[in-house]
Coordinates of C-alpha atoms in Angstrom, one line a residue:
M9 CA -4.1 21.2 92.5
K10 CA -2.7 18.1 90.6
N11 CA -4.2 15.8 93.2
H12 CA -7.6 17.3 92.6
L13 CA -7.2 17.0 88.8
F14 CA -6.1 13.3 89.0
L15 CA -8.9 12.4 91.4
S16 CA -11.6 14.2 89.2
A17 CA -10.2 12.5 86.1
G18 CA -10.2 9.1 87.7
V19 CA -13.8 9.3 89.1
L20 CA -15.2 10.7 85.8
A21 CA -13.4 8.1 83.7
L22 CA -14.6 5.2 85.9
G23 CA -18.2 6.5 85.9
L24 CA -18.2 6.9 82.1
A25 CA -16.7 3.5 81.5
L26 CA -19.1 1.7 83.7
S27 CA -22.1 3.5 82.3
N28 CA -21.1 3.1 78.7
S29 CA -20.5 -0.7 79.1
S30 CA -23.7 -1.3 81.0
N31 CA -26.1 0.7 78.8
A32 CA -25.6 1.4 75.2
A33 CA -28.1 4.3 75.4
V34 CA -25.7 6.2 77.8
S35 CA -22.8 8.1 76.4
G36 CA -20.1 10.3 77.8
T37 CA -17.2 12.7 77.2
L38 CA -14.1 13.5 79.2
S39 CA -11.9 16.5 78.3
G40 CA -9.0 18.6 79.6
S41 CA -7.7 21.9 78.4
Y42 CA -5.3 24.7 79.0
A43 CA -5.8 28.4 78.2
S44 CA -3.3 31.3 78.5
D45 CA -4.0 35.0 78.7
T46 CA -1.4 36.7 76.5
D47 CA -2.3 40.2 77.7
N48 CA -2.8 40.3 81.5
N49 CA 0.3 39.0 83.2
S50 CA 0.2 35.6 81.4
G51 CA -2.7 34.3 83.5
D52 CA -3.6 30.6 83.1
L53 CA -6.8 28.6 83.1
W54 CA -6.8 24.8 83.5
N55 CA -10.0 22.8 82.9
I56 CA -11.2 19.3 83.3
N57 CA -14.8 18.4 82.3
G58 CA -17.0 15.3 82.1
S59 CA -20.5 14.5 81.0
L60 CA -23.0 11.6 81.0
T61 CA -25.8 11.7 78.5
G62 CA -28.7 9.2 78.2
M63 CA -32.1 8.8 76.5
F64 CA -35.1 7.7 78.5
A65 CA -37.7 7.9 75.8
D66 CA -37.8 7.9 72.0
N67 CA -36.9 11.6 71.7
W68 CA -36.2 12.6 75.3
G69 CA -32.9 12.6 77.2
V70 CA -31.0 13.8 80.3
E71 CA -27.4 14.9 80.8
A72 CA -25.2 15.4 83.9
T73 CA -22.0 17.4 83.8
G74 CA -19.2 18.3 86.2
G75 CA -15.8 19.9 86.2
Y76 CA -12.9 21.5 87.9
H77 CA -11.1 24.6 86.9
N78 CA -8.0 26.4 88.2
L79 CA -7.6 30.1 87.4
S80 CA -4.3 31.9 88.1
D81 CA -3.8 35.7 87.7
G82 CA -0.1 35.7 86.8
F83 CA 0.9 37.0 90.3
G84 CA 0.9 33.7 92.1
D85 CA -2.7 33.8 93.2
S86 CA -5.2 31.2 92.0
L87 CA -8.9 30.2 92.3
D88 CA -10.3 26.7 92.4
I89 CA -13.7 26.6 90.7
W90 CA -16.0 23.6 90.7
N91 CA -19.1 23.1 88.7
V92 CA -22.0 20.6 88.3
G93 CA -25.0 20.8 86.0
G94 CA -27.9 19.0 84.4
S95 CA -30.1 19.2 81.4
V96 CA -33.3 17.7 80.0
F97 CA -33.5 17.7 76.3
W98 CA -35.6 16.8 73.3
A99 CA -33.8 15.3 70.2
A100 CA -35.0 15.0 66.6
T101 CA -33.4 14.3 63.3
Q102 CA -32.8 18.0 62.6
G103 CA -31.6 19.2 66.0
R104 CA -32.0 19.4 69.8
L105 CA -33.6 21.6 72.4
A106 CA -32.4 21.6 76.0
A107 CA -33.3 23.2 79.4
T108 CA -30.2 23.5 81.6
V109 CA -29.2 24.4 85.2
N110 CA -25.5 24.9 86.0
Y111 CA -23.8 25.7 89.4
Y112 CA -20.3 27.1 89.9
D113 CA -18.6 27.7 93.2
T114 CA -15.2 29.2 94.3
S115 CA -13.7 30.4 97.6
E116 CA -10.9 32.7 98.4
L117 CA -9.6 34.2 101.7
G118 CA -12.8 33.2 103.6
A119 CA -15.1 34.6 100.9
D120 CA -17.4 32.3 99.0
L121 CA -18.9 33.1 95.6
N122 CA -21.3 30.9 93.6
V123 CA -23.3 31.3 90.4
T124 CA -26.4 29.4 89.4
S125 CA -27.4 29.7 85.8
Y126 CA -30.6 28.4 84.2
G127 CA -31.7 28.7 80.6
V128 CA -32.6 27.1 77.3
G129 CA -30.6 26.3 74.2
G130 CA -31.1 24.8 70.8
E131 CA -29.2 23.6 67.8
W132 CA -30.3 23.1 64.3
Y133 CA -28.5 20.8 61.8
A134 CA -28.6 22.9 58.7
G135 CA -27.5 20.1 56.4
P136 CA -24.8 17.5 56.9
N137 CA -22.0 20.1 57.3
F138 CA -23.5 23.0 59.4
T139 CA -24.8 23.3 62.9
I140 CA -26.4 26.6 64.1
A141 CA -26.8 26.9 67.9
V142 CA -28.3 29.6 70.2
K143 CA -28.8 29.8 74.0
G144 CA -29.8 32.2 76.7
G145 CA -31.0 32.4 80.3
G146 CA -30.5 33.9 83.7
N147 CA -27.8 34.0 86.4
T148 CA -28.1 34.2 90.2
V149 CA -24.9 35.2 92.0
H150 CA -24.5 34.7 95.8
A151 CA -21.5 36.1 97.8
S152 CA -20.8 35.5 101.5
L153 CA -17.9 36.2 103.9
G154 CA -16.9 33.7 106.5
G155 CA -20.1 31.8 106.1
F156 CA -22.2 34.8 107.5
G157 CA -25.0 36.3 105.5
G158 CA -24.3 37.3 102.0
N159 CA -25.5 39.2 99.0
D160 CA -27.5 38.0 96.1
D161 CA -27.6 39.5 92.6
G162 CA -29.0 38.5 89.3
G163 CA -28.2 38.8 85.6
G164 CA -28.3 36.8 82.4
Y165 CA -26.4 35.3 79.5
A166 CA -26.9 34.8 75.7
G167 CA -24.9 33.3 72.9
G168 CA -24.8 31.9 69.4
M169 CA -22.5 29.6 67.5
L170 CA -22.0 28.5 63.9
Q171 CA -20.1 25.2 63.3
W172 CA -18.9 23.9 60.0
Y173 CA -17.7 20.4 59.4
A174 CA -15.0 20.8 56.8
M175 CA -14.7 17.0 56.9
P176 CA -16.6 14.5 59.0
N177 CA -13.8 14.5 61.6
L178 CA -12.8 18.1 61.4
S179 CA -15.0 21.0 62.7
I180 CA -14.4 24.8 62.6
S181 CA -16.7 26.9 64.8
G182 CA -17.2 30.5 65.8
A183 CA -19.2 31.8 68.8
V184 CA -20.2 35.0 70.4
D185 CA -21.3 35.0 74.1
Y186 CA -22.5 37.7 76.5
S187 CA -23.0 37.4 80.3
E188 CA -23.8 40.0 83.0
F189 CA -24.6 40.5 86.7
S190 CA -24.9 43.7 88.6
S191 CA -22.7 46.3 86.9
F192 CA -20.3 43.6 85.5
N193 CA -20.6 42.2 82.0
T194 CA -18.5 40.2 79.6
T195 CA -18.6 39.8 75.8
S196 CA -16.4 37.2 74.2
E197 CA -15.8 36.0 70.6
T198 CA -14.3 32.5 70.2
A199 CA -12.9 30.6 67.2
K200 CA -12.2 26.9 67.6
V201 CA -10.9 24.0 65.5
E202 CA -11.4 20.4 66.5
W203 CA -10.1 17.2 64.8
M204 CA -10.7 13.6 65.8
F205 CA -8.0 11.1 65.0
S206 CA -10.2 8.4 63.5
N207 CA -13.7 6.9 63.7
T208 CA -12.4 4.0 65.9
L209 CA -10.1 6.1 68.0
P210 CA -12.6 8.7 69.4
V211 CA -10.0 11.2 70.8
S212 CA -9.9 14.7 69.5
I213 CA -7.5 17.5 69.8
Y214 CA -8.8 21.1 69.7
G215 CA -7.6 24.6 70.0
G216 CA -8.5 28.2 69.3
Y217 CA -8.6 31.8 70.3
E218 CA -11.0 33.8 72.5
H219 CA -11.2 37.6 72.8
A220 CA -13.1 38.9 75.9
D221 CA -14.2 42.4 76.8
E222 CA -15.1 43.0 80.4
N223 CA -16.9 46.1 81.7
S224 CA -17.5 46.9 85.4
G225 CA -19.0 50.2 86.5
G226 CA -18.1 51.9 83.3
F227 CA -14.5 50.8 83.3
G228 CA -13.5 48.3 80.6
T229 CA -10.7 45.8 80.1
G230 CA -9.9 43.2 77.4
G231 CA -8.1 40.0 77.1
N232 CA -6.9 37.5 74.6
L233 CA -6.9 33.7 75.4
F234 CA -5.3 30.9 73.4
F235 CA -6.4 27.4 74.4
V236 CA -5.7 23.8 73.5
G237 CA -7.2 20.6 74.8
L238 CA -8.0 16.9 74.3
K239 CA -11.4 15.2 74.4
L240 CA -12.5 11.6 74.6
Y241 CA -15.9 10.7 73.1
M242 CA -17.6 7.6 74.6
N243 CA -20.5 6.9 72.3
S244 CA -21.2 5.1 69.0
E245 CA -19.5 1.9 70.1
G246 CA -19.3 0.6 66.5
G247 CA -17.4 3.7 65.4
G248 CA -18.5 7.1 64.1
A249 CA -17.2 10.4 62.8
L250 CA -16.9 13.5 64.9
V251 CA -20.0 15.1 63.4
D252 CA -22.1 12.0 64.3
R253 CA -20.7 11.7 67.8
Q254 CA -21.3 15.4 68.6
R255 CA -24.9 15.3 67.3
S256 CA -25.8 12.1 69.1
G257 CA -23.9 12.5 72.4
S258 CA -23.1 15.4 74.7
L259 CA -25.1 18.6 74.3
G260 CA -21.9 20.7 74.2
Y261 CA -22.3 24.4 73.5
I262 CA -26.1 24.7 74.1
A263 CA -25.7 23.3 77.7
E264 CA -22.6 25.3 78.7
T265 CA -22.4 28.7 80.5
P266 CA -19.2 30.6 81.0
V267 CA -17.3 30.3 84.4
F268 CA -17.4 33.8 85.7
G269 CA -17.2 35.1 82.1
L270 CA -14.4 32.6 81.0
S271 CA -14.7 29.8 78.5
T272 CA -14.0 26.3 79.9
N273 CA -14.2 24.4 76.6

């Protein structure tokens, strides 16, 4: 697992550095986080994520994302989950609108499961200190065993977030997300705090809490996750506060979908 993490981090960092130096209109992010389930046998979720965002017209842009996630259940079993995605978005002074496709894949004991999500999201900058975001769309789930045949199912997702910048480099956010396919659905509530060290050192530390309720066939379970992470922002070469970097760079929340009902932050 460590080799995969180091390789992914190296490739993403190299791509971001080259793109940022060659074209000022291209920006990027690179983040890593850890989440612990305090209720269900102390399961763990490790994440590494990267994004490249660029403008190709006055108000139009595109974004590419990718990541690796390792999920353990507390009994010694784990899943390796990979994701790639892309968005086309329209940006204005007061907010952004995006159309996004994300793909997640994992395999275990010869069984392969992948999820393709497609949807739209938007964020409104309600003044200098508040951002309001909503998103929603559909999911297509495909499962196969040993490479033979497979079953397809569909579902959807929706979410909303309110973000407050208590200071230009300190944000506090709360989000509610819902996803479903077949008879399985997940509702999660997330609280998150993020602080960037300085305008010229664009590395932030973030952490928070997520409560998730899962329901399958009428049977429900719940979980509580605490997470912490680091994020590098590669935009605004002349310096810039967290609020400016988030509003001019990666799409963040409006282009994200949960990994099988779990937040990747």
